[in-house]
CSV table of C-alpha atoms and ligand atoms in Angstrom, one decimal:
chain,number,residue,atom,x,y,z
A,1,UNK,CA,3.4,6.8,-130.2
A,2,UNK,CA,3.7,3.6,-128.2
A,3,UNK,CA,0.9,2.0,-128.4
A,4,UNK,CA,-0.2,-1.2,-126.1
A,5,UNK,CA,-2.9,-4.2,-126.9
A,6,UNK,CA,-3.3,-6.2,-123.7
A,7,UNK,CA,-4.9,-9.8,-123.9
A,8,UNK,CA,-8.8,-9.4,-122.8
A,9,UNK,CA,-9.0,-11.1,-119.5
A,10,UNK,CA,-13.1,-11.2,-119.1
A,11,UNK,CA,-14.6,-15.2,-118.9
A,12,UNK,CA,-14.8,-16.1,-122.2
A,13,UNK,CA,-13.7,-13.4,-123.7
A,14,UNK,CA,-11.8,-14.2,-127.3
A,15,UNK,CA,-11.4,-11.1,-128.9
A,16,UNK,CA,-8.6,-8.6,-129.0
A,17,UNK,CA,-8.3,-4.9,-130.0
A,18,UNK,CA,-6.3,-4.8,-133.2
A,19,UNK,CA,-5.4,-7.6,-135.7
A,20,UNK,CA,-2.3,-8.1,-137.3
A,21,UNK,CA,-3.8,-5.9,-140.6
A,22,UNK,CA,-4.2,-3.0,-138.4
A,23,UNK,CA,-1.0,-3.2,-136.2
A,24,UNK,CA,0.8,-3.4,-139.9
A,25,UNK,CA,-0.4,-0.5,-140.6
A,26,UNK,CA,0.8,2.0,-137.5
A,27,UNK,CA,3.5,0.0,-137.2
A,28,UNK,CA,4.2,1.8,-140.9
A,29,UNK,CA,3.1,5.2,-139.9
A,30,UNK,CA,6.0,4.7,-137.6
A,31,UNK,CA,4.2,3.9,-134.1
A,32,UNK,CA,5.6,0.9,-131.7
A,33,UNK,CA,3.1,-1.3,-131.0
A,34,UNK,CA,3.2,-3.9,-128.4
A,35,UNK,CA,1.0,-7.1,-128.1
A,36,UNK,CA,0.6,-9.0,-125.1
A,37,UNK,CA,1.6,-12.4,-126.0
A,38,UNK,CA,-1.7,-14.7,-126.6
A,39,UNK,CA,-4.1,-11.8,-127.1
A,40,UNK,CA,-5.2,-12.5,-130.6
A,41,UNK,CA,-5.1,-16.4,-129.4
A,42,UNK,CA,-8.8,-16.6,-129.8
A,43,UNK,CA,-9.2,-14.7,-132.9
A,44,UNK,CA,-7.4,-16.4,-135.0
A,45,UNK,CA,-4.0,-14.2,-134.5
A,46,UNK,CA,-0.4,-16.1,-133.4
A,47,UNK,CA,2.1,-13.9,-131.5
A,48,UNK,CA,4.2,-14.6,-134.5
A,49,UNK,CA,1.6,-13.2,-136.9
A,50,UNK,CA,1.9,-9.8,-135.0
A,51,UNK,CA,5.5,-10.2,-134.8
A,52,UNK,CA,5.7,-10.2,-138.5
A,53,UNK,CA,4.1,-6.7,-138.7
A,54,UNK,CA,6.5,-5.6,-137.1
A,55,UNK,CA,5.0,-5.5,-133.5
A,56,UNK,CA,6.7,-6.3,-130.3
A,57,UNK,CA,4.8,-9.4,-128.8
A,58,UNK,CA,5.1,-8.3,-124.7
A,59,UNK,CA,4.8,-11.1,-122.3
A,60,UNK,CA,2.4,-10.4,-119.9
A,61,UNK,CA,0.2,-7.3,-119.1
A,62,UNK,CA,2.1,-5.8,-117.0
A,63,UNK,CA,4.6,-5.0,-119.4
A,64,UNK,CA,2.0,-3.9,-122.0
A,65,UNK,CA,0.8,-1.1,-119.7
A,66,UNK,CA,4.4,-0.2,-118.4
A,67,UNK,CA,5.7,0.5,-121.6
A,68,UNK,CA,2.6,2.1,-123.7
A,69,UNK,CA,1.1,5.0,-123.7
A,70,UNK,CA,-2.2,4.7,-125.8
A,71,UNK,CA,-4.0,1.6,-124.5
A,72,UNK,CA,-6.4,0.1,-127.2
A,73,UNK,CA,-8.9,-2.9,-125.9
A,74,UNK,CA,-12.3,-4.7,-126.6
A,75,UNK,CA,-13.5,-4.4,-122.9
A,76,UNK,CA,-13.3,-2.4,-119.7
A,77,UNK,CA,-10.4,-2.2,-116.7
A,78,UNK,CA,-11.4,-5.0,-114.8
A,79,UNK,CA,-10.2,-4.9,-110.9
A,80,UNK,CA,-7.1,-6.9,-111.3
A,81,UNK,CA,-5.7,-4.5,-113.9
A,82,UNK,CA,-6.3,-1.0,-112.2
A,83,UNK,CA,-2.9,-1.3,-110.6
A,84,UNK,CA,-1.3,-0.8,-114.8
A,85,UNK,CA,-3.1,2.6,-114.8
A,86,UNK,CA,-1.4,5.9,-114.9
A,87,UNK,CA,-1.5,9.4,-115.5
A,88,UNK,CA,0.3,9.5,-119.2
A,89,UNK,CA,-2.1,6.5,-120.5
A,90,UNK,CA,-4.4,7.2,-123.2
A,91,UNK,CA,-7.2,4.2,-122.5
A,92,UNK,CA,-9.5,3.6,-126.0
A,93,UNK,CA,-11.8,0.8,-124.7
A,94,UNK,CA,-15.2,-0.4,-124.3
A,95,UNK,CA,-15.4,1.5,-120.7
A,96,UNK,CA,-19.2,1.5,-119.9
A,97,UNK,CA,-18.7,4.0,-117.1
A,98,UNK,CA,-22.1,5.1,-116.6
A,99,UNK,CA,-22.5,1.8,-114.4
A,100,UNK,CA,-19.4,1.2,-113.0
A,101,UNK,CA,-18.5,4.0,-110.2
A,102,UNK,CA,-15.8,2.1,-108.8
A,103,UNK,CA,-13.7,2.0,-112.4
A,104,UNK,CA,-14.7,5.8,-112.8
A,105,UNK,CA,-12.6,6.4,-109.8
A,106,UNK,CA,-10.0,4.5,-110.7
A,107,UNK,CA,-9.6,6.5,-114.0
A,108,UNK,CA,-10.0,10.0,-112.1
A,109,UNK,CA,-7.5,9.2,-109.6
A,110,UNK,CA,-5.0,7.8,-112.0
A,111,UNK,CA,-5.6,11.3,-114.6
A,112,UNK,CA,-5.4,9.3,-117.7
A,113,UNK,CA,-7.4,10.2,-120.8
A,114,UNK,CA,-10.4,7.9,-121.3
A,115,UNK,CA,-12.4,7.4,-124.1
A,116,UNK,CA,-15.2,5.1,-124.8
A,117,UNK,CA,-14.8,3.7,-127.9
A,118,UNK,CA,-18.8,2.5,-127.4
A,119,UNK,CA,-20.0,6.1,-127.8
A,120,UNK,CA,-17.7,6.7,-131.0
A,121,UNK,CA,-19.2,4.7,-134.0
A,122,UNK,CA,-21.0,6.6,-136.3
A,123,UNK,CA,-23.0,3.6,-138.1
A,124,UNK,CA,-23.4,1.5,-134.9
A,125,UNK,CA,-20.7,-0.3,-133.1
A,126,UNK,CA,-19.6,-3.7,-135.7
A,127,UNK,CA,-20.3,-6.0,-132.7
A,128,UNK,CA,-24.1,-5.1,-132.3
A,129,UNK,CA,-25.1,-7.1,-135.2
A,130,UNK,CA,-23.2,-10.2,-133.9
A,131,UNK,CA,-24.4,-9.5,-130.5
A,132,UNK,CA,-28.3,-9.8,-131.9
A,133,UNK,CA,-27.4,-12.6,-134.2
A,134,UNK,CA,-26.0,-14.6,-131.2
A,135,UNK,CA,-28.1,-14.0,-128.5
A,136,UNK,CA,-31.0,-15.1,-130.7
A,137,UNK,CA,-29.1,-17.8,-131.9
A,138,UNK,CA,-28.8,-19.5,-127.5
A,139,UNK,CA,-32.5,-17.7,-126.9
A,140,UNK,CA,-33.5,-20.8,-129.3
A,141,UNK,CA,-31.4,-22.7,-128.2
A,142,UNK,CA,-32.9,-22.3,-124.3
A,143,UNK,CA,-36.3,-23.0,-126.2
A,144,UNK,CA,-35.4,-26.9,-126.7
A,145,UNK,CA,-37.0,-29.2,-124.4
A,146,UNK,CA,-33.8,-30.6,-122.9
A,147,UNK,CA,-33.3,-26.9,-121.8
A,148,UNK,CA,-36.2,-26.1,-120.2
A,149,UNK,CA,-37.9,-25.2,-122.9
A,150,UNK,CA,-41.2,-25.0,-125.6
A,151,UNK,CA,-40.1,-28.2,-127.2
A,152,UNK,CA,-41.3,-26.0,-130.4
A,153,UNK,CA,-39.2,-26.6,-133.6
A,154,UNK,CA,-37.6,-23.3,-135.3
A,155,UNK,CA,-38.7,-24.7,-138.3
A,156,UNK,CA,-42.4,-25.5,-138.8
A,157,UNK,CA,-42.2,-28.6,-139.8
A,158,UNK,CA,-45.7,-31.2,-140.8
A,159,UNK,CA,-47.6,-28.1,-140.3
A,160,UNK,CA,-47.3,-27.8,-136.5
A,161,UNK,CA,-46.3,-24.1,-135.0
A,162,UNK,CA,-42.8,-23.1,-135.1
A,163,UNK,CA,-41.3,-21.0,-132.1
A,164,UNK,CA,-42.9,-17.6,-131.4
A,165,UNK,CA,-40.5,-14.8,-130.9
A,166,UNK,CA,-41.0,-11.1,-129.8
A,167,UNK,CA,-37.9,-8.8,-130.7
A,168,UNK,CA,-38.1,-5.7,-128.8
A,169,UNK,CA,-36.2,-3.1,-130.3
A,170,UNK,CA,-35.4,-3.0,-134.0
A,171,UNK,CA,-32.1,-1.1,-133.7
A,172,UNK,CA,-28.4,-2.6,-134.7
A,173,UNK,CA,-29.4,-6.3,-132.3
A,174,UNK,CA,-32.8,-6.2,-133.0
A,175,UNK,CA,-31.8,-6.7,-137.0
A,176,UNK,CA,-29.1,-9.0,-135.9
A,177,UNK,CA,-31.7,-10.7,-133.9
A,178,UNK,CA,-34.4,-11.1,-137.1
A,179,UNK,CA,-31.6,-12.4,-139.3
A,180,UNK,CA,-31.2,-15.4,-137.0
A,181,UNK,CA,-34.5,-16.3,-136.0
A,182,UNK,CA,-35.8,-15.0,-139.7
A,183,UNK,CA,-33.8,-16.8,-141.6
A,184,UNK,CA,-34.5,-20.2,-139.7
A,185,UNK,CA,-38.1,-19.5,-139.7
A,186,UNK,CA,-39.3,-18.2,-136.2
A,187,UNK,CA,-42.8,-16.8,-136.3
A,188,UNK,CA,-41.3,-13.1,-134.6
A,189,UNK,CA,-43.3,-9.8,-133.7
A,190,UNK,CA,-41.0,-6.8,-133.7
A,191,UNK,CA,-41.8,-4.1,-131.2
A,192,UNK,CA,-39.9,-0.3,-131.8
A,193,UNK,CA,-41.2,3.1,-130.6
A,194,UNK,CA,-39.9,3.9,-133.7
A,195,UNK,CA,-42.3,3.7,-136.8
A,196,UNK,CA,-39.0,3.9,-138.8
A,197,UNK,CA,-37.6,0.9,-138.0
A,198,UNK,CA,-40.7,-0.9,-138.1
A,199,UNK,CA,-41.6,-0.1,-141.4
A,200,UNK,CA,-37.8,-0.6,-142.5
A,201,UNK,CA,-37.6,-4.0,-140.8
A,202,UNK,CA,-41.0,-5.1,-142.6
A,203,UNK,CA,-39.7,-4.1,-145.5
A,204,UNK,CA,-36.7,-6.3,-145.2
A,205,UNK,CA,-38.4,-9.3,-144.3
A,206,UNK,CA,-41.3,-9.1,-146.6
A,207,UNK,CA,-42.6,-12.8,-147.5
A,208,UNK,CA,-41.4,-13.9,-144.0
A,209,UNK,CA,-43.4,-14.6,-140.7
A,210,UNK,CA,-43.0,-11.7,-139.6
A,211,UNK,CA,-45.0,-8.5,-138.3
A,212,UNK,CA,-44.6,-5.4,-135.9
A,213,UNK,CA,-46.9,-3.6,-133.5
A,214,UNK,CA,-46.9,-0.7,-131.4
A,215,UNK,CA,-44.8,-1.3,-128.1
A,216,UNK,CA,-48.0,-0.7,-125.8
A,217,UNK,CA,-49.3,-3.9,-127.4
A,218,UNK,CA,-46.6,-5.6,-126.1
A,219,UNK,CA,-47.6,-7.2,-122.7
A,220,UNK,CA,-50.6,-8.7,-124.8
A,221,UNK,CA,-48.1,-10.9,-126.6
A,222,UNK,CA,-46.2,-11.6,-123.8
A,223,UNK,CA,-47.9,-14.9,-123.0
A,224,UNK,CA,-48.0,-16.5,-126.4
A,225,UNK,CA,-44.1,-16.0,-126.6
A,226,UNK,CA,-41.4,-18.8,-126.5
A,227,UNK,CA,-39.1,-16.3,-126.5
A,228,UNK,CA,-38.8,-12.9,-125.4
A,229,UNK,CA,-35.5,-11.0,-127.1
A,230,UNK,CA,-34.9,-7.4,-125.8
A,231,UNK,CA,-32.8,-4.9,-127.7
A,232,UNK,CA,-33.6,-1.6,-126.1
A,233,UNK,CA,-30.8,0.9,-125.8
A,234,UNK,CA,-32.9,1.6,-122.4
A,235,UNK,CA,-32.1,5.4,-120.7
A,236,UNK,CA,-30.1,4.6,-117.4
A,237,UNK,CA,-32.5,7.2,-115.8
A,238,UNK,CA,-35.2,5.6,-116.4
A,239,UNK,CA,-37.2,3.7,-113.9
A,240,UNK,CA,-39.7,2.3,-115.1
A,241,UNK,CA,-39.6,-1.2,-117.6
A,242,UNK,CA,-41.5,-2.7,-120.6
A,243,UNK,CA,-41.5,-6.1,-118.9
A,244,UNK,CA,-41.9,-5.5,-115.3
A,245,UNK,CA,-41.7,-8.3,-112.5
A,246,UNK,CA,-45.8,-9.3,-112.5
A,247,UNK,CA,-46.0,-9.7,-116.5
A,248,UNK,CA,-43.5,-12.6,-116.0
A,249,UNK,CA,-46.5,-14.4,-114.2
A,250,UNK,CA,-48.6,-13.8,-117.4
A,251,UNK,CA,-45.9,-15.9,-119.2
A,252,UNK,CA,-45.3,-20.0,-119.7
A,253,UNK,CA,-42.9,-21.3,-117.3
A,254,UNK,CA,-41.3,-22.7,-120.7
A,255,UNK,CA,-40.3,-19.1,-121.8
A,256,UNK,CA,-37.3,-18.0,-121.7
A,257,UNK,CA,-36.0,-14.1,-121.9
A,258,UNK,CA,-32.7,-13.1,-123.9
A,259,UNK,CA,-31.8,-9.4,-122.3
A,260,UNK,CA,-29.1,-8.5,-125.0
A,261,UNK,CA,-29.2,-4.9,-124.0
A,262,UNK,CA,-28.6,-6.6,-120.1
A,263,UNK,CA,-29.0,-3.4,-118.4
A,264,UNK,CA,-29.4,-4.0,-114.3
A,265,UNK,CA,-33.5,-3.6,-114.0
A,266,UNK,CA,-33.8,-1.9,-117.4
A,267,UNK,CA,-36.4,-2.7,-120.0
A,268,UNK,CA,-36.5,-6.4,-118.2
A,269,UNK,CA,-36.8,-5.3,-115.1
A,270,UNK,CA,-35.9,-8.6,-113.6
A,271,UNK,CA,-32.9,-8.3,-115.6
A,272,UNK,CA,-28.9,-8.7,-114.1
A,273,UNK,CA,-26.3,-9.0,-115.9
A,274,UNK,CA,-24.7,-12.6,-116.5
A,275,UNK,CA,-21.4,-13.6,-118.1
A,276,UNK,CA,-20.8,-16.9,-120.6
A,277,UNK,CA,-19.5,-19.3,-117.8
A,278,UNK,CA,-22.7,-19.1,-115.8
A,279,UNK,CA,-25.2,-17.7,-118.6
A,280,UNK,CA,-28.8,-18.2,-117.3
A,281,UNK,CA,-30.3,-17.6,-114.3
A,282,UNK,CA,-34.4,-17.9,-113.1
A,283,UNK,CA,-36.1,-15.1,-112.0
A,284,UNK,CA,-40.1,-15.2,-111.7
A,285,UNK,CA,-40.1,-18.8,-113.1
A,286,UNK,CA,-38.6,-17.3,-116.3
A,287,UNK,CA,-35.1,-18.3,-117.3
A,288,UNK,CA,-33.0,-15.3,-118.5
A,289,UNK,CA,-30.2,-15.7,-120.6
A,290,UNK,CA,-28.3,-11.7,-120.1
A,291,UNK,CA,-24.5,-12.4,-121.2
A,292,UNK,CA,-23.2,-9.0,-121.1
A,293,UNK,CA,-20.1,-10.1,-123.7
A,294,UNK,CA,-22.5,-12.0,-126.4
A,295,UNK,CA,-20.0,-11.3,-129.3
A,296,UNK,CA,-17.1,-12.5,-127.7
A,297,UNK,CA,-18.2,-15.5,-128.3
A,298,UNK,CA,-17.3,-15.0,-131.9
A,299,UNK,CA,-14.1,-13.7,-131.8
A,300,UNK,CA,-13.1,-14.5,-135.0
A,301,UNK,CA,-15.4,-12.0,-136.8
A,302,UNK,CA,-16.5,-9.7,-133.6
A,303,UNK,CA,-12.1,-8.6,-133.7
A,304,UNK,CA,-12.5,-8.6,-136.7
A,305,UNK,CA,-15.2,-6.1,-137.3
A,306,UNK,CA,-14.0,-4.0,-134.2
A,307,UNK,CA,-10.5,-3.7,-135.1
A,308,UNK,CA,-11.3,-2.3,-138.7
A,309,UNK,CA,-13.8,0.3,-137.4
A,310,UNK,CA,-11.8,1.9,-134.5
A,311,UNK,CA,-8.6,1.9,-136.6
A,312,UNK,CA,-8.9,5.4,-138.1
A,313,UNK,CA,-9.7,6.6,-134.2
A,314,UNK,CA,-6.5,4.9,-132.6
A,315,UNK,CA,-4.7,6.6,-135.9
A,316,UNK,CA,-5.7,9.8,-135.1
A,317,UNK,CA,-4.7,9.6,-131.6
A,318,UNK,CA,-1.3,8.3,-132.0
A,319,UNK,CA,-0.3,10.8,-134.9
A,320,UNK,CA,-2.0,14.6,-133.1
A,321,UNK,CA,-2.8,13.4,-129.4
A,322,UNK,CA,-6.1,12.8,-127.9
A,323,UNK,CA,-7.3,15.9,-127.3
A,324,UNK,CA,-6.4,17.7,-130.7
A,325,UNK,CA,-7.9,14.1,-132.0
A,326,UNK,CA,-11.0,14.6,-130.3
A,327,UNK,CA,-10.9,18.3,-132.0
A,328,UNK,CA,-11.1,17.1,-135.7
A,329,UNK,CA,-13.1,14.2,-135.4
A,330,UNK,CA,-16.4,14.7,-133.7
A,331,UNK,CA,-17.2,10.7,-133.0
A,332,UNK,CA,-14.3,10.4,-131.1
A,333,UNK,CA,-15.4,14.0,-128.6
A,334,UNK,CA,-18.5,12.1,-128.4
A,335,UNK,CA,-16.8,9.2,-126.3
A,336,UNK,CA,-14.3,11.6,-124.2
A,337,UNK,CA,-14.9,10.1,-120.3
A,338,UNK,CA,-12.6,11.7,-118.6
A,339,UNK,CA,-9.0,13.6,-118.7
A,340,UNK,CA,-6.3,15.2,-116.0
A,341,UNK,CA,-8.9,13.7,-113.2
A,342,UNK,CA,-11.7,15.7,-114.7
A,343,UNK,CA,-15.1,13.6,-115.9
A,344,UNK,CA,-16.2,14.7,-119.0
A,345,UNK,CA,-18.6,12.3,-120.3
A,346,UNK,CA,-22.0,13.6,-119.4
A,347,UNK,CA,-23.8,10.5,-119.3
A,348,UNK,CA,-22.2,9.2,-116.1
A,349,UNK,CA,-21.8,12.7,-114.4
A,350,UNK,CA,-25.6,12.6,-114.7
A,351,UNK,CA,-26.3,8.8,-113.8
A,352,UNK,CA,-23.8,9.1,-110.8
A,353,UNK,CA,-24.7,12.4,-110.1
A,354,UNK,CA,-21.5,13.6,-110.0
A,355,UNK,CA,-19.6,17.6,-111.5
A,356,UNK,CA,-18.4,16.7,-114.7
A,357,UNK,CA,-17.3,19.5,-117.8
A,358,UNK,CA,-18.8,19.4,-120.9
A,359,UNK,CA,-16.8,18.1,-123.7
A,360,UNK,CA,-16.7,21.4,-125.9
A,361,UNK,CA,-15.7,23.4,-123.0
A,362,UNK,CA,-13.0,21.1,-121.8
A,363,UNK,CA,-12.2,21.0,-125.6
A,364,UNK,CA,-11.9,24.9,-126.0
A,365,UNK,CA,-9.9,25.4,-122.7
A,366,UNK,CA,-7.5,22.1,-123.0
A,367,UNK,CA,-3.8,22.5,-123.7
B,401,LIG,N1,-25.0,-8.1,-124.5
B,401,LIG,C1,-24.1,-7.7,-125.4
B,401,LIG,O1,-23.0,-8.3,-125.6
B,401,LIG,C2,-24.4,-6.4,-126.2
B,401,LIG,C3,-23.6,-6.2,-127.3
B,401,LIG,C4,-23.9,-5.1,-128.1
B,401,LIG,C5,-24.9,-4.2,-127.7
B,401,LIG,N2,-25.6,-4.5,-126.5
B,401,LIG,C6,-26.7,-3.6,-126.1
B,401,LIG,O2,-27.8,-3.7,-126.9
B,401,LIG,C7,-28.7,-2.6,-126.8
B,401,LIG,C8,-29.2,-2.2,-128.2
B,401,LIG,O3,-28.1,-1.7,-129.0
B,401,LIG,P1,-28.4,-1.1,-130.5
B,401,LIG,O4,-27.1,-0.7,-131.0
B,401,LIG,O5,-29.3,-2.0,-131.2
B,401,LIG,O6,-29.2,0.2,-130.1
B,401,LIG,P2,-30.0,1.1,-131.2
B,401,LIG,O7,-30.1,2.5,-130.6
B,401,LIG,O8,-29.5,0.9,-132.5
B,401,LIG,O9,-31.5,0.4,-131.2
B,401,LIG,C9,-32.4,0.4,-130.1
B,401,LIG,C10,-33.8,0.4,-130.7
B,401,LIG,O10,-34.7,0.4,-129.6
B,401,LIG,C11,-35.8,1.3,-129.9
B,401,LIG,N3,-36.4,1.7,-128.6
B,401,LIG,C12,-35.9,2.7,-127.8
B,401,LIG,N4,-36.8,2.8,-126.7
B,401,LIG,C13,-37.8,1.9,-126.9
B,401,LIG,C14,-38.9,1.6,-126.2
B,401,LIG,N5,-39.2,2.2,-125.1
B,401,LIG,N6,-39.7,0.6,-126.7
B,401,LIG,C15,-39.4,0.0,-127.9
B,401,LIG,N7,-38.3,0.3,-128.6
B,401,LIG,C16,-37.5,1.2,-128.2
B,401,LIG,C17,-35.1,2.4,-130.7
B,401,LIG,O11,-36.1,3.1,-131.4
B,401,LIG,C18,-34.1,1.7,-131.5
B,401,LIG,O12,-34.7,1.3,-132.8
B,401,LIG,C19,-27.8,-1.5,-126.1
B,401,LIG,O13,-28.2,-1.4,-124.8
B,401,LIG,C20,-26.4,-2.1,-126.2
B,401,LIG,O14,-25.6,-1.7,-125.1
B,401,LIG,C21,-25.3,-5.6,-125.8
């Protein structure tokens, strides 16, 4: 199959599908793979790196699209690429279509085969961790003085108090949230509906400052915190929030709130998402710090991870075809969006209220 890696053209964003282990690999199962030149730029990959697998290093987009037919990339179509779509592309991406009506019809219109690589790790996406790790990592960093904020060392130094963090959510962020702010001694409260995770997290960070309570006793926290890191995987039908607009009143104008899971008036319900060249915004007196694309800010290891963990996916695909792919390997049905103009993911069928047909029966009646 000819399969295309386009350079990721989001602000700031360094990573790229596919390294040059992982193109060396289908280019031996006998695939064509072409890079667009400067994609793995940021991640540490030269063109001529690629070329030595035996990849053909394209030299612009345009020409990526053109000539592939299975499209593997880190983040969605963005506006100025919908014109590359068409009806024999196979897009494996990061598509987030629940949110984005406008790239939905873009995909239906053009008939391709979508599938959102997001929905298809079994262990948690690779970039979660990395996303929790970072986002902590410039939530502390919005807590220095010069920045607006506590002044409060992350280290308790000559006795006084270090920063106070609450981590909401002790999923695949939240734990890449404690390890940063853990390891460089933040006084943190974890927060999970799940007793699960908060008796695994305690567990883990025995010996440390660190304890867990009940969600509901969140908002009683709320004004002791420097920092406020959420990590929800928050339902997009849900309308109501954890941190709604009057608990921001309750908190000190030094705070500041790191939304990693960023979703529009989610579990923050003054939450929007931002992007790395203009970060932070203030809402309510509260800086918010919601960079949508934390991890690419790491490209080195974020491509990394990524690349290794959808490799066996875009394997599959190119040897049997999407749809017989999506057959034999569960994780990859799970993230089926769309196919021959139909929507198939039922996520966004239901959040845009829109007909869509469930996977299995578009499985079982598919050619
Ligand atoms: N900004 C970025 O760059 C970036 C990168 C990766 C992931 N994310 C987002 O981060 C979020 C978290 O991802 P994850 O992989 O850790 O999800 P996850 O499902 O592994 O973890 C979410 C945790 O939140 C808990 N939870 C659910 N509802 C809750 C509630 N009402 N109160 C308290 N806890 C609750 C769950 O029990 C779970 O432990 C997602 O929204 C994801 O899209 C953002």
């Amino acid at each position: 199959m000819d399969i295309g890696v386009p350079r990721e053209i989001k602000p700031q964003e360094g990573r790229v599908a596919l390294l040059p282990a992982q193109v060396e690999t289908l280019v031996a199962a006998g695939h064509v793979v072409r890079v667009e030149s400067g994609a793995g730029a940021l991640s540490g990959a030269t063109d001529l790196e690629y070329a030595d697998t035996g990849a053909r290093v394209a030299a612009n987009a345009s020409e990526v699209f053109a000539d592939s037919e299975l499209i593997v990339k880190v983040k969605e179509i963005l506006p100025s690429e919908y014109g590359f779509l068409r009806s024999e592309h196979i897009l494996f991406t990061n598509i987030h279509s629940a949110l984005n009506r406008e790239l939905t019809d873009k995909m239906l219109e053009a008939g391709l085969v979508g599938i959102s690589a997001e929905d298809t790790h079994a262990s948690g996406s690779p970039n979660c961790p990395l996303a929790g790790e970072v986002g902590a990592f410039e939530g502390i960093r919005l807590c220095l003085a010069p920045h607006g904020g506590s002044g409060r060392h992350f280290i308790p130094h000559y006795g006084s108090t270090p920063l106070k963090a609450l981590v909401i959510g002790l999923g695949g962020v939240g734990r890449g949230a404690l390890r940063t702010l853990l390891r460089l001694g933040v006084s943190v409260v974890g927060f999970d509906v799940n007793k699960g995770a908060r008796f695994h997290t305690e567990l883990e960070w025995a010996g440390s400052d660190f304890i867990t309570e009940d969600i509901a006793a969140l908002p009683s926290h709320l004004p002791e915190a420097d920092l406020v890191i959420n990590c929800v995987l928050w339902p997009k039908d849900r309308e109501d929030h954890l941190v709604d607009r009057t608990m921001l009143g309750n908190m000190k104008p030094t705070a500041v709130i790191a939304d990693i899971s960023c979703d529009t008036a989610g579990a923050i319900e003054t939450t929007r998402p931002t992007s790395w060249s203009d970060p932070v915004y203030t809402e309510s007196g509260i800086r918010h710090f919601c960079v949508d694309n934390i991890p690419g800010a790491v490209p080195i290891a974020a491509s990394a991870g990524y690349a290794r963990a959808i490799l066996p996916f875009v394997g599959l695909i190119a040897e049997v075809g999407p749809i017989e792919a999506c057959r034999r390997e569960l994780w990859l049905a799970r993230g089926l969006t769309c196919a021959g103009g139909e929507l198939i993911l039922a996520e966004t069928g239901r959040f845009q209220d829109r007909p869509f047909t469930p996977v299995a029966d578009f499985l079982a009646r598919a050619a």
